[in-house]
Coordinates of C-alpha atoms in Angstrom, one line a residue:
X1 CA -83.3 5.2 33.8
X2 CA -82.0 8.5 32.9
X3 CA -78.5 7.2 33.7
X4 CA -78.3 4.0 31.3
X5 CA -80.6 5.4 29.0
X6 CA -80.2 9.0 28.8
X7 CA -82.7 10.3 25.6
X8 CA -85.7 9.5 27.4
X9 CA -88.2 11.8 25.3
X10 CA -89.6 8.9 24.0
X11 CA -91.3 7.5 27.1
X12 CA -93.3 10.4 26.7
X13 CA -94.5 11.0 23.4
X14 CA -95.7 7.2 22.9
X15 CA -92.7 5.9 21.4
X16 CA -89.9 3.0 21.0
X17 CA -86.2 3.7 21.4
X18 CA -84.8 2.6 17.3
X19 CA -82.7 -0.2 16.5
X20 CA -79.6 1.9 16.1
X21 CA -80.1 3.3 19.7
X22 CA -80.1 -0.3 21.5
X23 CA -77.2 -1.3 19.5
X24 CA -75.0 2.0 20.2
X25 CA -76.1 1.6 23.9
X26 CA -74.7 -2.2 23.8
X27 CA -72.0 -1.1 22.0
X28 CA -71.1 1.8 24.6
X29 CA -71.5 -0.5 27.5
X30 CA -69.0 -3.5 25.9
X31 CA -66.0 -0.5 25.3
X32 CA -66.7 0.7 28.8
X33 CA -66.5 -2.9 30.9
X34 CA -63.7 -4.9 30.2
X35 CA -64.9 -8.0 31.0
X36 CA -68.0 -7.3 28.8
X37 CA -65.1 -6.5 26.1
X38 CA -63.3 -10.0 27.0
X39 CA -66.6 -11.9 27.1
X40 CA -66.7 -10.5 23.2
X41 CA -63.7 -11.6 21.9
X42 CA -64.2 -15.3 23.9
X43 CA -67.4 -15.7 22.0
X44 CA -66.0 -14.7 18.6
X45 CA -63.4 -17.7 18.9
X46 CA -65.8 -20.0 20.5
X47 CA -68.1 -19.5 17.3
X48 CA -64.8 -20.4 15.0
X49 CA -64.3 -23.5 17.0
X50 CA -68.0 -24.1 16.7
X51 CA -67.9 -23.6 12.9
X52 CA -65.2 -26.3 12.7
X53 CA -67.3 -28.9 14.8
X54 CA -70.1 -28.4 13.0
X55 CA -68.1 -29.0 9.7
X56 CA -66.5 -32.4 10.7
X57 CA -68.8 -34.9 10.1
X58 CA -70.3 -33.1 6.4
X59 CA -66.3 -33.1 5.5
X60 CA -65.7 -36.7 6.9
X61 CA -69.2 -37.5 4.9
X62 CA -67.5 -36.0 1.5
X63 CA -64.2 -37.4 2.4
X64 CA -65.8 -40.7 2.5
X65 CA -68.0 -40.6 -0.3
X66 CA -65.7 -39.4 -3.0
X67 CA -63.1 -42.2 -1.2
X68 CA -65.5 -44.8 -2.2
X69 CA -65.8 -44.2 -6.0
X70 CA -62.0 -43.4 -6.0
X71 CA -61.3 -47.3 -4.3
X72 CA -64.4 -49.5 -4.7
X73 CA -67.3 -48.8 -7.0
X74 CA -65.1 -50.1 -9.7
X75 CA -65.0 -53.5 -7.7
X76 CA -68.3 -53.6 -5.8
X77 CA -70.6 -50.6 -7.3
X78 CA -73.8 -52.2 -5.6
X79 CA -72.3 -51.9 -2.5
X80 CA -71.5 -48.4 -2.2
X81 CA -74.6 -47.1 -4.2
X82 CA -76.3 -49.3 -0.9
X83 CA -73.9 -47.6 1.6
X84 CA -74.7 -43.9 0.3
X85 CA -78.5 -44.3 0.0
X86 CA -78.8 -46.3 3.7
X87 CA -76.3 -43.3 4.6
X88 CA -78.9 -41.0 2.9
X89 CA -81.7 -42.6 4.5
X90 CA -80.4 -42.2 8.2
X91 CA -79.5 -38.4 7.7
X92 CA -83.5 -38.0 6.9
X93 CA -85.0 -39.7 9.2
X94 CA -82.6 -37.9 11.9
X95 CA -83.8 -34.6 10.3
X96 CA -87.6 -36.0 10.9
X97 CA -86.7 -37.0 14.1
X98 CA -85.3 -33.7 14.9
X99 CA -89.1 -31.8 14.4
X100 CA -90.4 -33.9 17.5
X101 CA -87.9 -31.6 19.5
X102 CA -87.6 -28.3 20.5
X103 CA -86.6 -25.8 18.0
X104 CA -83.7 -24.4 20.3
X105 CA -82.7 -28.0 20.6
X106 CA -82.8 -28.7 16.7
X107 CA -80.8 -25.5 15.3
X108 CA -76.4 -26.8 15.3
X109 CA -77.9 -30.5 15.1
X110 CA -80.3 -30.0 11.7
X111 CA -77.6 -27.6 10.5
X112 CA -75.0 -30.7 10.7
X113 CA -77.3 -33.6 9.6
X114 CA -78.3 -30.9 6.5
X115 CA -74.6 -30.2 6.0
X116 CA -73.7 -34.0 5.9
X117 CA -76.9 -34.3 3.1
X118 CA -74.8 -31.6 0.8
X119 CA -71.5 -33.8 1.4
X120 CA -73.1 -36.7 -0.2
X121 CA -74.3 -34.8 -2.9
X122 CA -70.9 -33.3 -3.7
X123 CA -69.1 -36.7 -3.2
X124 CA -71.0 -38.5 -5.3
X125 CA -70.5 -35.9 -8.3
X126 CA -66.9 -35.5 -7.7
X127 CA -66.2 -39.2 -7.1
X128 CA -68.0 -40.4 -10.3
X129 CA -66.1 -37.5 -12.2
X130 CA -62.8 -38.5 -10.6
X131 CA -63.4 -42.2 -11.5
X132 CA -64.4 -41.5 -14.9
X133 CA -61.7 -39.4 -15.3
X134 CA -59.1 -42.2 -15.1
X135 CA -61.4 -44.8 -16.5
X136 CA -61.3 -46.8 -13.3
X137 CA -58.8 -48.3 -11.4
X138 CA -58.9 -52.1 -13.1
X139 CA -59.8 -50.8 -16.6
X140 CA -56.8 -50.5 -18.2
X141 CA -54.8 -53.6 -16.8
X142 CA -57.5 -56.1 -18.3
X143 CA -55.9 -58.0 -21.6
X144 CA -57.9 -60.2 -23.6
X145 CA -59.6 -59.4 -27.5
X146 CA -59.8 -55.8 -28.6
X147 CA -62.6 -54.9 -26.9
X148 CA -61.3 -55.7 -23.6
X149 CA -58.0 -54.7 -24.2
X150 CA -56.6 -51.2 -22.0
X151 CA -53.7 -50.1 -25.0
X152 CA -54.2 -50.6 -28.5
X153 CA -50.9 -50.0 -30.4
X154 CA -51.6 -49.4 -34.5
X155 CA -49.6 -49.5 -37.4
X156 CA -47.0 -46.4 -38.1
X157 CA -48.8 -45.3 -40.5
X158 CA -52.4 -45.3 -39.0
X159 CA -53.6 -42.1 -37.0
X160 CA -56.7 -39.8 -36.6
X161 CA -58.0 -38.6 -39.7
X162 CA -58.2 -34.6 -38.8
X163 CA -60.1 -34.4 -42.5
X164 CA -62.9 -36.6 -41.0
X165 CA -63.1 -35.3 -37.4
X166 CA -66.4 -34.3 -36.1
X167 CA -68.0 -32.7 -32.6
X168 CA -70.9 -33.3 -30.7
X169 CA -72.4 -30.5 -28.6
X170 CA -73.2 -31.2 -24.9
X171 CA -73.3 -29.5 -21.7
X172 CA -71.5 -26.5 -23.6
X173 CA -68.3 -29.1 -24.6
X174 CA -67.2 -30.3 -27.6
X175 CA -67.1 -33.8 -28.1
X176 CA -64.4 -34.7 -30.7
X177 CA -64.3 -37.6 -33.0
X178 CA -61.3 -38.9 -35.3
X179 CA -61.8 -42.1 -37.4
X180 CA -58.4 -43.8 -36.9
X181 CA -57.6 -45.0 -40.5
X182 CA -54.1 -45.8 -42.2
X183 CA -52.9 -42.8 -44.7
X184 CA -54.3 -42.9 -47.7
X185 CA -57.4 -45.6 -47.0
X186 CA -59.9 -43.4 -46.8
X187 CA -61.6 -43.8 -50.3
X188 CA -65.4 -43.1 -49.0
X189 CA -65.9 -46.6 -48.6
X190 CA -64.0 -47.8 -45.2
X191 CA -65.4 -48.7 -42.3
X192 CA -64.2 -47.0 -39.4
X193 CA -63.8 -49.4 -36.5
X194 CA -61.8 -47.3 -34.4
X195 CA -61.8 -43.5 -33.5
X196 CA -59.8 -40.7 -31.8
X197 CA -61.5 -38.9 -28.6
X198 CA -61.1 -35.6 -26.9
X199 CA -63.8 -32.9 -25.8
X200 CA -62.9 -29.0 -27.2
X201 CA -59.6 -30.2 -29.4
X202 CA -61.4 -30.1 -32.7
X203 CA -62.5 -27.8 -35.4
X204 CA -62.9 -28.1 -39.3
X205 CA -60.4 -29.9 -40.7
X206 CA -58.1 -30.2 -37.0
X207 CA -57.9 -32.4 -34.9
X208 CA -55.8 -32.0 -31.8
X209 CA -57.4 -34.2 -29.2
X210 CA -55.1 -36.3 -26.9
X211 CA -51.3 -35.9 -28.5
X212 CA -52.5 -36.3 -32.6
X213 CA -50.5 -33.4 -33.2
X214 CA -47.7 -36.4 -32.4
X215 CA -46.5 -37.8 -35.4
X216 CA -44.5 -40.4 -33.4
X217 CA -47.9 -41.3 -31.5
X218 CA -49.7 -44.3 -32.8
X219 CA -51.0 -45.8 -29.9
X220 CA -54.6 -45.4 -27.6
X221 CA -56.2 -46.0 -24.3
X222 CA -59.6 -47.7 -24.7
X223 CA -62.6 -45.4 -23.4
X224 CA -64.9 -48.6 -21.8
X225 CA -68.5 -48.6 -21.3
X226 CA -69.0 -48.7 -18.1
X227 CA -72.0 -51.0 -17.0
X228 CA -72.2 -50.0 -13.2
X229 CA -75.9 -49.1 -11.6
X230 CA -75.3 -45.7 -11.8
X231 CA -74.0 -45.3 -14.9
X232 CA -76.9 -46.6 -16.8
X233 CA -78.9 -43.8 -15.4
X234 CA -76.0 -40.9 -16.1
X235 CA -75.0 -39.8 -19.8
X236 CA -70.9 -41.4 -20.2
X237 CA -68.4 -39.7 -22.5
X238 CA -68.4 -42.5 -24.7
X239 CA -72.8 -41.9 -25.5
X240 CA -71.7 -38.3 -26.5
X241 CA -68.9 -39.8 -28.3
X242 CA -71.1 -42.7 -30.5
X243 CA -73.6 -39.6 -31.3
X244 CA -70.5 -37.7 -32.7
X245 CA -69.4 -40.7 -35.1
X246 CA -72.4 -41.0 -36.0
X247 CA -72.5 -37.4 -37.4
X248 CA -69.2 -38.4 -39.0
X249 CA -70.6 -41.2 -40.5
X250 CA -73.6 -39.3 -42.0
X251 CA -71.8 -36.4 -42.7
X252 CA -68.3 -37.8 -44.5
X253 CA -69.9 -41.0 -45.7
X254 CA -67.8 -42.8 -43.9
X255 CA -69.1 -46.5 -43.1
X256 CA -69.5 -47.0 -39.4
X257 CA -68.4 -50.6 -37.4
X258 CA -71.5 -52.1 -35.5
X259 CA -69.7 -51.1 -32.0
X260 CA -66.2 -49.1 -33.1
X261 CA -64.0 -49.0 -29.9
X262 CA -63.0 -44.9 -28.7
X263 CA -59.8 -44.4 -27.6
X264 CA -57.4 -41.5 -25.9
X265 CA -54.8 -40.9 -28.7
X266 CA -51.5 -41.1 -27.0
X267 CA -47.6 -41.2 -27.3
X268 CA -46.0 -43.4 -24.8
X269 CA -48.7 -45.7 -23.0
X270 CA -46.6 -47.2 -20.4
X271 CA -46.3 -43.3 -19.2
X272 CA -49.8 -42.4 -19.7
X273 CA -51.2 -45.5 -18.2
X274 CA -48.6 -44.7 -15.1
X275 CA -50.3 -41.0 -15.0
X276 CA -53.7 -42.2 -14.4
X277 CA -54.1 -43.4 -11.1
X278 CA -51.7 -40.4 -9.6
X279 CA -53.9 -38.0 -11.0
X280 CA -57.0 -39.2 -9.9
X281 CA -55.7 -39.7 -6.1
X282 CA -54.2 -36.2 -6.3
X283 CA -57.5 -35.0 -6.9
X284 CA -58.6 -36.9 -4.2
X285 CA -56.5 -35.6 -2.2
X286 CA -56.5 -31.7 -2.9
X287 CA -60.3 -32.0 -3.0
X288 CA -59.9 -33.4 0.8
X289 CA -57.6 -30.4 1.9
X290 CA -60.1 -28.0 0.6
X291 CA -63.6 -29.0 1.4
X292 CA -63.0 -28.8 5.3
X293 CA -62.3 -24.9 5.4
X294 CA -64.5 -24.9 2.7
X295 CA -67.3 -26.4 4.9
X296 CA -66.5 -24.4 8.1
X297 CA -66.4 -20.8 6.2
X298 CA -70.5 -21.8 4.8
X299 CA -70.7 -23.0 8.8
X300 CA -69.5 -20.0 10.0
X301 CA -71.7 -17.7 7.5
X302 CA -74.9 -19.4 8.3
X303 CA -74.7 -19.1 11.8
X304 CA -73.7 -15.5 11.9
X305 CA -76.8 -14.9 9.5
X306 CA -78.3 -16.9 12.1
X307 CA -77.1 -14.8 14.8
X308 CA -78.1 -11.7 13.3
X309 CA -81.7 -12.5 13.1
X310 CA -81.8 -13.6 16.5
X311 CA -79.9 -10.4 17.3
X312 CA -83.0 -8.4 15.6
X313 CA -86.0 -10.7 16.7
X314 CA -84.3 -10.0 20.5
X315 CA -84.3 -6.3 20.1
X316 CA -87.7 -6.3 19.0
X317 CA -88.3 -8.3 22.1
X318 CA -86.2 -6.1 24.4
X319 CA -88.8 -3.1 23.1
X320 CA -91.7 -4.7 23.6
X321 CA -91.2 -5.2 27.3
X322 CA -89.7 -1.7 27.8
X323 CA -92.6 -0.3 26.0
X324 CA -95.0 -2.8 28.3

């Protein structure tokens, strides 16, 4: 005893050797042996290749996810909404599944099924903001009347009013509103069929939402209303957007249309109707790249908290059966 454990004044007065004593003495033996030093360093990289395991399927679950708002819920929105909650549905019951087994047994498994859980979550926020972003992949190509129309190209001399513009406080943005009238028609008494969008681009008597500032620009992409399942149960743009004409309306006396159409004020549609859809898969994409490290740095966090605790419930053990 006296030679692995040298302060043995303890044993005698009733005692326990502290925390810092066990750990100094494991820490002396590893510099002393070698293989104990090798062992060390073997475990360390084994736990980063562990880390990146555990991270596959929660990255392949947001990978997924986000894919299918990008690529389908345009198209077939009850099917995916039924893919992510049957998806939801199977990572629960394998978490209640889990409780039947031992808790050695559940640890890496629960912390994967849980991971995947938080990859649907974050999918499905930054798929529907990706896909509202660019308005959807089909929205812009449809052509029939006005209201289902993508571009609507005005008159020269029509463009956002700036002396009319109005915001709508949400969610700490500004939601800007222009009534898109020809110069010189607003006399009080217009109705405004048609206005100018943007979110923190406005203030009194400016209005620099989209490319307004343009004088060349007399041309806008509709905002649409989208009608998919899970849009009726989140706020759109374009609710934040009818409150803020509405202000306008009340505020300028300016007559509001039944349903006015909102539109992105921009310069060259061809271009900004080209820009859409490469934005919204570069997103995608650089959303991809970083969610796996992402995913196997929190991996690798939680298990070494994990690892830590262990490490302290073992020395208590360790003194208990010395002190037995």
């Amino acid at each position: 005893l006296n030679e692995v454990y040298p302060d043995t004044s303890w044993l005698t007065h009733g005692g326990c050797p502290r925390d810092s004593q066990v750990r100094g003495l494991a820490e002396g033996m590893a510099e002393e042996d070698p293989l104990l030093r090798a062992k060390a360093m073997l475990t360390s990289e084994s736990k980063v290749e562990e880390a990146m395991r555990i991270s596959m399927l929660p990255w392949i679950t947001f990978l997924g996810t986000s894919w299918l708002f990008l690529y389908c819920y345009e198209h077939v929105p009850s099917l995916v909404l039924l893919l992510l909650v049957l998806w939801t549905l199977m990572c629960l019951c394998t978490l209640l599944a889990m409780q039947l087994r031992p808790k050695v047994a559940q640890g890496k498994h629960g912390l994967v099924v849980v991971l995947s859980l938080v990859g649907v979550s974050l999918g499905v926020m930054f798929g529907y903001w990706n896909y509202s972003r660019a308005g959807g992949v089909g929205d812009y190509w449809a052509a029939d009347a006005h209201r289902d129309a993508g571009v609507l190209v005005f008159q020269q001399h029509s463009r956002p009013d700036a002396r009319l513009s109005t915001a709508y406080v949400a969610w700490g943005q500004k939601y800007c509103v222009a009534p898109i009238l020809g110069t010189g028609e607003y006399e009080g008494a217009a109705a405004a069929q048609y206005f100018a969008t943007g979110k923190d681009c406005c203030k009194d008597l400016e209005f620099t939402c989209g490319e307004a500032m343009d004088e060349a620009a007399h041309a806008g992409l509709v905002i649409f209303n989208k009608t998919q399942a899970l849009n009726q149960i989140l706020k759109q743009d374009l609710d934040y957007y009818m409150k803020a004409a509405r202000m306008a309306s009340a505020r300028f006396g300016v007559q509001l249309a039944e349903e006015p159409i909102f539109l992105t004020w921009v310069g060259d549609s061809d271009l900004a109707l080209a820009n859409l859809w490469p934005q919204a898969r570069n997103a995608w994409l650089l959303s991809s790249m970083l969610a796996l490290p992402l995913c196997a740095v929190i991996t690798f966090a939680i298990e070494a908290w994990r690892g830590s605790t262990l490490g302290l419930e073992s020395l208590e053990t360790l003194k208990e059966k010395t002190f037995a």
